[in-house]
Amino acid sequence: HILINKYIKSSIQAEDWLAAYDMSQKMALDRSPAKIVKNYYIVAVNLFISGEREKALKLLDQLVAARPIKESRKQTIQVAQRLLDERLFEPSLRLFKPTAIGASDAEGKNMVLHCAYLCLELNDTKGFERYMAQAKAIEADNADSRGALQLVLGVQAFQSGYPNQALNHLGNALAEVAPVSGFKQVGLYFNFLIYSNLNSETIAQNILAEMSLLFPHGAYTKLLVDEA
């Protein structure tokens, strides 16, 4: 296992994601040490970024199956959020899904609402409705889950053609979510789109300036900068 982990680390350092993937397919990931599994999450993310969608999805499914969710929850959420931040919605949803199963507290509700947002991005109406119903049934909440709910409602309103309603929800969301959270970037992104559509260019550019300051390397920021 020590030699295997060294090989994986060297592949990561060399950014040879396909070599690392090939090694993963020769291993029993469910019997591998946690360190090896953790490194393979890095490989999976970068396989997506480099365009190897099918291999990345296969590896992600194997990694999720390799460890009980209670054991790997923190790592799974971190990678899911990284994928969301990269606007890689499909793999992000695959990882958030198991964290939403059986959710009953505010943290779990937040995971459910992440799934609902990703369903909106993926045009999965049935999935969106299912996760919203699940979130509604969870009474517990905190600032993160309240902000997530408002963000999801804001994105839904934007997609449905109700910009003023969307701005109201997104304003509430941005007041609740953490200043450097992934959903902060998402909320600012949709605010920018709405104000641009309303021809309020000064406000839109101020929002983009804030995004560039808070999330200079964010995929949502980059998308707007590239289009500007």
mmCIF file of C-alpha atoms in Angstrom:
data_model
loop_
_atom_site.group_PDB
_atom_site.id
_atom_site.type_symbol
_atom_site.label_atom_id
_atom_site.label_comp_id
_atom_site.label_asym_id
_atom_site.label_seq_id
_atom_site.Cartn_x
_atom_site.Cartn_y
_atom_site.Cartn_z
ATOM 1 C CA HIS A 1 0.000 0.000 0.000
ATOM 2 C CA ILE A 2 2.905 2.358 0.714
ATOM 3 C CA LEU A 3 4.335 1.823 -2.771
ATOM 4 C CA ILE A 4 0.902 2.207 -4.359
ATOM 5 C CA ASN A 5 0.294 5.465 -2.499
ATOM 6 C CA LYS A 6 3.698 6.769 -3.627
ATOM 7 C CA TYR A 7 2.812 5.909 -7.225
ATOM 8 C CA ILE A 8 -0.528 7.697 -6.957
ATOM 9 C CA LYS A 9 1.088 10.773 -5.402
ATOM 10 C CA SER A 10 3.733 10.873 -8.139
ATOM 11 C CA SER A 11 0.993 10.607 -10.778
ATOM 12 C CA ILE A 12 -0.849 13.493 -9.116
ATOM 13 C CA GLN A 13 2.318 15.606 -9.000
ATOM 14 C CA ALA A 14 2.896 14.860 -12.687
ATOM 15 C CA GLU A 15 -0.806 15.520 -13.402
ATOM 16 C CA ASP A 16 -0.942 12.136 -15.106
ATOM 17 C CA TRP A 17 -4.578 11.515 -14.267
ATOM 18 C CA LEU A 18 -5.038 8.641 -16.722
ATOM 19 C CA ALA A 19 -2.124 6.687 -15.240
ATOM 20 C CA ALA A 20 -3.597 7.135 -11.774
ATOM 21 C CA TYR A 21 -6.998 6.058 -13.063
ATOM 22 C CA ASP A 22 -5.553 2.936 -14.680
ATOM 23 C CA MET A 23 -3.975 1.981 -11.357
ATOM 24 C CA SER A 24 -7.314 2.462 -9.565
ATOM 25 C CA GLN A 25 -8.935 -0.109 -11.821
ATOM 26 C CA LYS A 26 -6.399 -2.724 -10.708
ATOM 27 C CA MET A 27 -7.121 -2.143 -7.015
ATOM 28 C CA ALA A 28 -9.758 -3.165 -4.516
ATOM 29 C CA LEU A 29 -10.656 0.338 -3.374
ATOM 30 C CA ASP A 30 -12.976 -0.971 -0.663
ATOM 31 C CA ARG A 31 -9.957 -2.624 0.994
ATOM 32 C CA SER A 32 -7.554 0.266 0.416
ATOM 33 C CA PRO A 33 -6.397 2.634 3.192
ATOM 34 C CA ALA A 34 -8.294 5.898 3.585
ATOM 35 C CA LYS A 35 -5.255 7.906 2.367
ATOM 36 C CA ILE A 36 -5.320 6.151 -0.993
ATOM 37 C CA VAL A 37 -9.060 6.677 -1.388
ATOM 38 C CA LYS A 38 -8.635 10.357 -0.485
ATOM 39 C CA ASN A 39 -5.975 10.806 -3.173
ATOM 40 C CA TYR A 40 -8.241 9.197 -5.727
ATOM 41 C CA TYR A 41 -10.893 11.847 -5.115
ATOM 42 C CA ILE A 42 -8.296 14.357 -6.347
ATOM 43 C CA VAL A 43 -7.771 12.195 -9.419
ATOM 44 C CA ALA A 44 -11.524 11.995 -10.096
ATOM 45 C CA VAL A 45 -11.970 15.777 -9.937
ATOM 46 C CA ASN A 46 -9.111 16.362 -12.350
ATOM 47 C CA LEU A 47 -10.333 13.675 -14.733
ATOM 48 C CA PHE A 48 -13.545 15.724 -15.034
ATOM 49 C CA ILE A 49 -11.648 18.959 -15.514
ATOM 50 C CA SER A 50 -9.530 17.360 -18.252
ATOM 51 C CA GLY A 51 -12.623 16.068 -20.064
ATOM 52 C CA GLU A 52 -12.472 12.378 -19.109
ATOM 53 C CA ARG A 53 -16.134 12.305 -18.060
ATOM 54 C CA GLU A 54 -16.868 8.569 -18.256
ATOM 55 C CA LYS A 55 -13.718 7.528 -16.414
ATOM 56 C CA ALA A 56 -14.297 10.194 -13.779
ATOM 57 C CA LEU A 57 -17.903 9.112 -13.180
ATOM 58 C CA LYS A 58 -16.876 5.473 -12.929
ATOM 59 C CA LEU A 59 -14.128 6.283 -10.422
ATOM 60 C CA LEU A 60 -16.436 8.486 -8.355
ATOM 61 C CA ASP A 61 -19.026 5.723 -8.129
ATOM 62 C CA GLN A 62 -16.310 3.297 -7.048
ATOM 63 C CA LEU A 63 -15.022 5.702 -4.391
ATOM 64 C CA VAL A 64 -18.498 6.297 -2.966
ATOM 65 C CA ALA A 65 -19.077 2.539 -2.793
ATOM 66 C CA ALA A 66 -15.653 1.924 -1.231
ATOM 67 C CA ARG A 67 -16.417 3.589 2.094
ATOM 68 C CA PRO A 68 -19.529 3.934 4.286
ATOM 69 C CA ILE A 69 -20.869 7.483 3.954
ATOM 70 C CA LYS A 70 -20.452 8.090 7.698
ATOM 71 C CA GLU A 71 -16.751 7.404 7.364
ATOM 72 C CA SER A 72 -16.197 9.418 4.190
ATOM 73 C CA ARG A 73 -18.821 12.163 4.641
ATOM 74 C CA LYS A 74 -16.433 15.072 5.201
ATOM 75 C CA GLN A 75 -14.229 14.136 2.250
ATOM 76 C CA THR A 76 -17.251 13.520 0.026
ATOM 77 C CA ILE A 77 -18.750 16.936 0.792
ATOM 78 C CA GLN A 78 -15.434 18.702 0.183
ATOM 79 C CA VAL A 79 -15.012 17.077 -3.222
ATOM 80 C CA ALA A 80 -18.680 17.623 -4.137
ATOM 81 C CA GLN A 81 -18.306 21.321 -3.310
ATOM 82 C CA ARG A 82 -15.099 21.538 -5.351
ATOM 83 C CA LEU A 83 -16.922 20.061 -8.321
ATOM 84 C CA LEU A 84 -19.835 22.481 -7.843
ATOM 85 C CA ASP A 85 -17.377 25.396 -7.673
ATOM 86 C CA GLU A 86 -15.955 24.177 -10.993
ATOM 87 C CA ARG A 87 -19.511 24.096 -12.435
ATOM 88 C CA LEU A 88 -19.214 20.333 -12.885
ATOM 89 C CA PHE A 89 -22.801 19.749 -11.883
ATOM 90 C CA GLU A 90 -23.346 16.090 -12.741
ATOM 91 C CA PRO A 91 -20.471 14.652 -10.678
ATOM 92 C CA SER A 92 -21.155 17.108 -7.869
ATOM 93 C CA LEU A 93 -24.724 15.835 -7.597
ATOM 94 C CA ARG A 94 -23.486 12.231 -7.565
ATOM 95 C CA LEU A 95 -21.450 12.994 -4.469
ATOM 96 C CA PHE A 96 -23.984 15.192 -2.690
ATOM 97 C CA LYS A 97 -26.744 12.588 -3.127
ATOM 98 C CA PRO A 98 -25.513 10.094 -0.508
ATOM 99 C CA THR A 99 -24.975 12.920 2.023
ATOM 100 C CA ALA A 100 -28.671 13.849 1.684
ATOM 101 C CA ILE A 101 -30.015 10.367 2.408
ATOM 102 C CA GLY A 102 -31.830 10.291 5.726
ATOM 103 C CA ALA A 103 -31.062 13.959 6.422
ATOM 104 C CA SER A 104 -32.755 15.203 9.591
ATOM 105 C CA ASP A 105 -30.718 18.143 10.909
ATOM 106 C CA ALA A 106 -29.728 21.572 9.574
ATOM 107 C CA GLU A 107 -26.481 20.315 8.059
ATOM 108 C CA GLY A 108 -28.307 17.525 6.262
ATOM 109 C CA LYS A 109 -30.943 19.981 5.069
ATOM 110 C CA ASN A 110 -28.171 22.064 3.545
ATOM 111 C CA MET A 111 -26.953 19.005 1.621
ATOM 112 C CA VAL A 112 -30.496 18.319 0.391
ATOM 113 C CA LEU A 113 -30.748 21.899 -0.876
ATOM 114 C CA HIS A 114 -27.410 21.575 -2.663
ATOM 115 C CA CYS A 115 -28.942 18.612 -4.493
ATOM 116 C CA ALA A 116 -32.015 20.705 -5.333
ATOM 117 C CA TYR A 117 -29.836 23.479 -6.799
ATOM 118 C CA LEU A 118 -27.841 21.011 -8.876
ATOM 119 C CA CYS A 119 -31.068 19.511 -10.212
ATOM 120 C CA LEU A 120 -32.059 22.979 -11.420
ATOM 121 C CA GLU A 121 -28.744 23.320 -13.242
ATOM 122 C CA LEU A 122 -29.226 19.874 -14.788
ATOM 123 C CA ASN A 123 -32.870 20.558 -15.766
ATOM 124 C CA ASP A 124 -34.013 17.660 -13.584
ATOM 125 C CA THR A 125 -37.480 18.865 -12.569
ATOM 126 C CA LYS A 126 -38.533 15.680 -10.804
ATOM 127 C CA GLY A 127 -35.299 15.557 -8.834
ATOM 128 C CA PHE A 128 -35.687 19.207 -7.881
ATOM 129 C CA GLU A 129 -39.236 18.689 -6.617
ATOM 130 C CA ARG A 130 -38.202 15.591 -4.678
ATOM 131 C CA TYR A 131 -35.345 17.347 -2.891
ATOM 132 C CA MET A 132 -37.444 20.430 -2.147
ATOM 133 C CA ALA A 133 -40.105 18.228 -0.567
ATOM 134 C CA GLN A 134 -37.407 16.514 1.494
ATOM 135 C CA ALA A 135 -35.989 19.856 2.648
ATOM 136 C CA LYS A 136 -39.443 21.155 3.552
ATOM 137 C CA ALA A 137 -39.993 18.123 5.803
ATOM 138 C CA ILE A 138 -36.864 18.948 7.859
ATOM 139 C CA GLU A 139 -37.784 21.502 10.528
ATOM 140 C CA ALA A 140 -34.225 22.170 11.706
ATOM 141 C CA ASP A 141 -32.371 25.050 10.098
ATOM 142 C CA ASN A 142 -29.451 27.428 10.495
ATOM 143 C CA ALA A 143 -27.988 30.331 8.521
ATOM 144 C CA ASP A 144 -26.459 28.025 5.908
ATOM 145 C CA SER A 145 -29.661 26.077 5.250
ATOM 146 C CA ARG A 146 -31.801 29.225 5.250
ATOM 147 C CA GLY A 147 -29.415 30.832 2.777
ATOM 148 C CA ALA A 148 -29.364 27.699 0.637
ATOM 149 C CA LEU A 149 -33.166 27.607 0.520
ATOM 150 C CA GLN A 150 -33.380 31.236 -0.547
ATOM 151 C CA LEU A 151 -30.710 30.705 -3.187
ATOM 152 C CA VAL A 152 -32.526 27.704 -4.662
ATOM 153 C CA LEU A 153 -35.789 29.653 -4.751
ATOM 154 C CA GLY A 154 -33.963 32.549 -6.390
ATOM 155 C CA VAL A 155 -32.471 30.375 -9.118
ATOM 156 C CA GLN A 156 -35.858 28.760 -9.701
ATOM 157 C CA ALA A 157 -37.511 32.183 -10.028
ATOM 158 C CA PHE A 158 -34.778 33.332 -12.444
ATOM 159 C CA GLN A 159 -35.228 30.254 -14.620
ATOM 160 C CA SER A 160 -38.997 30.780 -14.561
ATOM 161 C CA GLY A 161 -38.713 34.385 -15.774
ATOM 162 C CA TYR A 162 -39.451 36.266 -12.543
ATOM 163 C CA PRO A 163 -36.412 38.536 -12.077
ATOM 164 C CA ASN A 164 -37.767 40.686 -9.250
ATOM 165 C CA GLN A 165 -38.794 37.660 -7.229
ATOM 166 C CA ALA A 166 -35.402 36.117 -7.949
ATOM 167 C CA LEU A 167 -33.581 39.239 -6.733
ATOM 168 C CA ASN A 168 -35.572 39.188 -3.502
ATOM 169 C CA HIS A 169 -34.686 35.553 -2.797
ATOM 170 C CA LEU A 170 -31.064 35.995 -3.814
ATOM 171 C CA GLY A 171 -30.729 39.060 -1.587
ATOM 172 C CA ASN A 172 -31.986 37.019 1.351
ATOM 173 C CA ALA A 173 -29.604 34.210 0.428
ATOM 174 C CA LEU A 174 -26.549 36.455 0.274
ATOM 175 C CA ALA A 175 -27.425 37.856 3.700
ATOM 176 C CA GLU A 176 -27.352 34.352 5.223
ATOM 177 C CA VAL A 177 -24.614 32.343 3.520
ATOM 178 C CA ALA A 178 -20.992 32.542 4.645
ATOM 179 C CA PRO A 179 -18.959 35.310 2.919
ATOM 180 C CA VAL A 180 -16.664 32.929 1.022
ATOM 181 C CA SER A 181 -18.986 29.950 0.622
ATOM 182 C CA GLY A 182 -19.637 28.294 -2.726
ATOM 183 C CA PHE A 183 -23.239 29.471 -2.657
ATOM 184 C CA LYS A 184 -22.062 33.066 -2.189
ATOM 185 C CA GLN A 185 -20.422 32.854 -5.603
ATOM 186 C CA VAL A 186 -23.531 31.244 -7.095
ATOM 187 C CA GLY A 187 -25.791 33.947 -5.666
ATOM 188 C CA LEU A 188 -23.606 36.744 -7.004
ATOM 189 C CA TYR A 189 -23.463 35.030 -10.403
ATOM 190 C CA PHE A 190 -27.243 34.959 -10.758
ATOM 191 C CA ASN A 191 -27.521 38.521 -9.445
ATOM 192 C CA PHE A 192 -25.146 39.570 -12.210
ATOM 193 C CA LEU A 193 -27.220 37.786 -14.848
ATOM 194 C CA ILE A 194 -30.448 39.383 -13.653
ATOM 195 C CA TYR A 195 -29.099 42.928 -13.521
ATOM 196 C CA SER A 196 -27.473 42.456 -16.924
ATOM 197 C CA ASN A 197 -30.800 41.310 -18.347
ATOM 198 C CA LEU A 198 -32.434 44.379 -16.781
ATOM 199 C CA ASN A 199 -29.793 46.570 -18.486
ATOM 200 C CA SER A 200 -28.484 47.753 -15.108
ATOM 201 C CA GLU A 201 -24.898 47.549 -16.292
ATOM 202 C CA THR A 202 -23.355 49.604 -13.473
ATOM 203 C CA ILE A 203 -24.808 47.327 -10.807
ATOM 204 C CA ALA A 204 -23.846 44.239 -12.819
ATOM 205 C CA GLN A 205 -20.242 45.392 -13.153
ATOM 206 C CA ASN A 206 -20.063 46.129 -9.424
ATOM 207 C CA ILE A 207 -21.223 42.573 -8.744
ATOM 208 C CA LEU A 208 -18.590 41.200 -11.122
ATOM 209 C CA ALA A 209 -15.940 43.282 -9.364
ATOM 210 C CA GLU A 210 -17.011 41.765 -6.033
ATOM 211 C CA MET A 211 -16.877 38.271 -7.504
ATOM 212 C CA SER A 212 -13.403 38.920 -8.914
ATOM 213 C CA LEU A 213 -12.257 40.044 -5.478
ATOM 214 C CA LEU A 214 -13.798 37.200 -3.474
ATOM 215 C CA PHE A 215 -13.539 34.387 -6.037
ATOM 216 C CA PRO A 216 -10.766 35.362 -8.490
ATOM 217 C CA HIS A 217 -10.288 31.760 -9.653
ATOM 218 C CA GLY A 218 -13.930 30.677 -9.418
ATOM 219 C CA ALA A 219 -15.531 29.042 -12.446
ATOM 220 C CA TYR A 220 -18.644 31.241 -12.142
ATOM 221 C CA THR A 221 -16.457 34.348 -12.086
ATOM 222 C CA LYS A 222 -14.346 33.103 -14.989
ATOM 223 C CA LEU A 223 -17.431 32.408 -17.084
ATOM 224 C CA LEU A 224 -18.645 35.999 -16.700
ATOM 225 C CA VAL A 225 -15.196 37.517 -17.241
ATOM 226 C CA ASP A 226 -14.701 35.480 -20.411
ATOM 227 C CA GLU A 227 -18.088 36.613 -21.726
ATOM 228 C CA ALA A 228 -17.515 40.280 -20.849
#
